[in-house]
Amino acid sequence: MPNSRAVLLLRRLSSSDNKLKSFGINHNSKEVFISSAYNQRDFSWCARVQPTSSYLCNSQALRSLSDKNIIKMATSSTEAIPKQPKFTNKLANEKSPYLLQHAHNPVNWYPWSQEALEKAKEENKLIFLSVGYSTCHWCHVMEVESFENEEVANIMNEHFINIKVDREERPDIDRLYMHFVMATTGSGGWPMSVFLTPDLKPIKGGTYYPPEDRYGYPGFKTLLRIIAEKWKLNNKMLVDMSNNIVELIKAATKLDINPSIPSEASWLRCVQKYISSYEPEFGGFGTAPKFPHVPAFSFLFHYYARDKYDQKGKQCLDMCLHSLKKMAKGGIHDHISSGFARYSTDNHWHVPHFEKMLYDQAQLAVVYTDAYLANKDEFFADVVRDIIMYVNRDLRHDFGGYYSAEDADSYAYFGAPHKEEGAFYVWEYDELEKLFTNKIVKSHTYLEIFCDYFGVEKDGNVSPDANMKGEFDNKNVLIVYGSEEETMEKFNLSREEFRKVIAECREILRAAQQKRPRPHLDTKLLCSWNGLMISGLARAGQGLEEKSYVDDAIKTANFIKQYLYCQTTKQLLHSCYKAEDGTINQGEIPIKGFLDDYAFLIRGLLDLYEASLDIEWLKWARELQQKQDDLFWDCDVGGYFTSSAEDDSVIIRLKEDQDSAEPAGNSVSCHNLLRLAAYADKSPAPEGGEKERELAKKLLLAYAKRLTDTPNALPEMISALMLYNDSPTQVLISGGYSDPRTLELVRVVRSRLLPGRVLAVSDPNETPAVLSRIRSAGDVPRAYVCRRYACSLPVTDVKQLETLLDEPAVKQQ
């Protein structure tokens, strides 16, 4: 993700370098479909990088860039391929569902491989790099318009070495070149289209390009010819320009060593930023498009929990609860098939971009659990159950791992000529009328009640602003604007009667929905996202006292250990794939793990230890942290690179500096280090204590300027900064694992919102203790609460423990 300095310097280059200007780096201001839709990492790009046109930050621009918004979609890996396709390229040997979608394009695609890179050098050709993912709507659009077009393919094949990358497989490649695209154009998204020199340095980039010239800007065919001609006539100019760009990126992304760790002013400024950008009617931060920006919620919950009597903390809690409730009532939440879509295109959380991502489900399970712990409203617990029901039903492999995503696009009916966005999820009034025939309660039809509660209209409930191309004419996206009480009062129903009606209606619609063609399922399994899911399950299992969720988390952790971990090298793999026979395949050349794989899994294992009390998960987390330090730590400045030094095809090792749809690996790592230090109890052992805390300190020093200047760019790391300042709240319990009195003390701890909490249980009959501070309890289980390196006297009574835990965690002045 580009940081502020890189953006400013690169854009300065694009406006002042005559070579760059003459090359037309900013020709196509409409090439990017949306700047703040930068999936994992881009929640606030419109705030950080002003695009060349306000059009780019308009949520509805998504639906108007192509004249073929409803298109015949690419064949997915889950759909029938003709027995003898006209074309087959080297992607046919890959495992990625996204790459397989392009295996029968007339383009001579290569995967990112030594073969392709060497061929570019041997033939002295530019590389055309296309990056996307299998559930990406605009990736499908560009494929149909350009990559399936033989005329376009002939130009590509003659002049370029064409490489296709699944951004979820290779986040390091995606991040590096997205850095360039966003810094030079002001916006980014997928498909990402970048032209590289044979030594992999970028010279021109954008996202979606229409095939023909449009709006006074060159289309993809024209652009291909221009770039090919410029390379043929003066490749030295382009090489010099690319060298300048790479050196500028290196300089701009290098972190500075800072003399001191940021103070309380940083998190107070971060709180104020979120208060200022909060949208009070429907919640969330900023304007449309709205993302479920989980790191922001996690930070605000943490700030509230530090001192529940602080007025600003209560304001943070109110913002979180209101936003999460509106999201759950909105169309971004699938009220029939469960789970959450990726983001809302409007301010009301109403009309989503319908694809469902595993990382969203995992993180939302955590924050909705936090919301439940904060006020014990069963509404939030029900949302957690809904999310986990969805992922276990629709995204889970039988062996325990979770798939990546479901597409936004699908066929409206079997035999339909083309796919449509949201077809699986939207409803027409006439369809509902037929499905609810003869369903009546107290002289009111189920149809009346259901339509009132979910905002269904006869001519559709999608506003014109969200339906610019007419794709949602007469369609309804279910949303709850009112409340159960309002509908109950209107139809004179008891709560039991109302909920029975809604439950029956949902069952009817769910059954009808299953008769529709399903969206494409990306059956790639990622270590990082499964690590997030372990956290979601483990945290939900503790907060909701649901053992089955913890069992699910254990099964997923075992899946990773079997299929995404090398026992010999002690290294993680990044991805594996469901084979046609249902087994798991790592691919011919397995992709080694990145920083996020380690950081997210370590967090998951720490959460899983606290949920299961099985010390083996804590031990594995410590081993992985040591391996992460070896592979990614920057010994010069501090902090972790996102990729290791083992792959020399990645020309710049970056450090991410923004928490967005997912938290940055460094932010999560800072939390992990502080928790591991607390578990190690400041012991001199090489695997813990002072070492981890010192690494966390160096990490915070490396990011100090970012945390001071723009703290809301790194809310997850600001949360770690608070944790570093306060020290984790350690709850140490000595007692038999099966003793009901021990388990009751554990239940009290799990029932409270305590961000950064470290829970350790030691059975006096087992050695060694998890922490050296835990003393033998004798016959009576007892608990210690430790804050700021001072521990309470042991307590054996539940009420006493509750009192200790409810005290403010902040330092007393």
CSV table of C-alpha atoms in Angstrom, one decimal, residues 538 542 547 550-551 554 604-619 679 731-739 741-747 749-750 757-763 766 768 770-771 774:
chain,number,residue,atom,x,y,z
A,538,ALA,CA,-11.9,-18.7,19.0
A,542,GLN,CA,-15.2,-17.7,24.3
A,547,LYS,CA,-17.6,-24.8,22.4
A,550,VAL,CA,-13.6,-23.5,19.4
A,551,ASP,CA,-13.7,-27.0,18.0
A,554,ILE,CA,-8.9,-26.3,16.3
A,604,GLY,CA,-5.2,-16.9,15.8
A,605,LEU,CA,-3.1,-19.4,17.7
A,606,LEU,CA,-2.9,-17.1,20.7
A,607,ASP,CA,-6.6,-16.7,20.7
A,608,LEU,CA,-7.0,-20.4,20.3
A,609,TYR,CA,-4.8,-21.1,23.3
A,610,GLU,CA,-7.0,-18.8,25.4
A,611,ALA,CA,-10.1,-20.6,24.1
A,612,SER,CA,-8.9,-24.1,24.4
A,613,LEU,CA,-6.3,-23.8,27.2
A,614,ASP,CA,-4.1,-26.2,25.1
A,615,ILE,CA,-0.6,-25.0,25.6
A,616,GLU,CA,0.5,-26.6,22.3
A,617,TRP,CA,-1.0,-23.8,20.4
A,618,LEU,CA,0.9,-21.2,22.4
A,619,LYS,CA,4.1,-23.2,21.8
A,679,TYR,CA,3.1,-15.0,28.3
A,731,VAL,CA,-5.2,-12.9,34.2
A,732,LEU,CA,-3.4,-15.8,35.7
A,733,ILE,CA,-5.4,-18.7,37.1
A,734,SER,CA,-4.1,-21.6,39.0
A,735,GLY,CA,-6.4,-24.6,39.2
A,736,GLY,CA,-7.3,-27.9,37.6
A,737,TYR,CA,-8.4,-27.7,34.0
A,738,SER,CA,-11.5,-29.8,34.8
A,739,ASP,CA,-12.3,-28.2,38.2
A,741,ARG,CA,-14.3,-23.6,40.2
A,742,THR,CA,-11.4,-23.0,37.8
A,743,LEU,CA,-13.7,-23.0,34.8
A,744,GLU,CA,-16.0,-20.5,36.5
A,745,LEU,CA,-13.1,-18.1,37.0
A,746,VAL,CA,-12.2,-18.6,33.3
A,747,ARG,CA,-15.8,-17.9,32.3
A,749,VAL,CA,-12.7,-13.5,32.2
A,750,ARG,CA,-14.1,-14.5,28.9
A,757,ARG,CA,-6.0,-9.5,27.5
A,758,VAL,CA,-3.6,-12.3,28.3
A,759,LEU,CA,-5.4,-15.3,29.9
A,760,ALA,CA,-3.3,-18.2,31.2
A,761,VAL,CA,-4.4,-21.2,33.2
A,762,SER,CA,-1.9,-23.5,34.9
A,763,ASP,CA,-2.9,-26.8,36.4
A,766,GLU,CA,1.3,-30.2,35.4
A,768,PRO,CA,6.0,-26.2,33.8
A,770,VAL,CA,2.6,-21.2,31.5
A,771,LEU,CA,3.9,-18.2,33.4
A,774,ILE,CA,1.5,-18.6,38.7
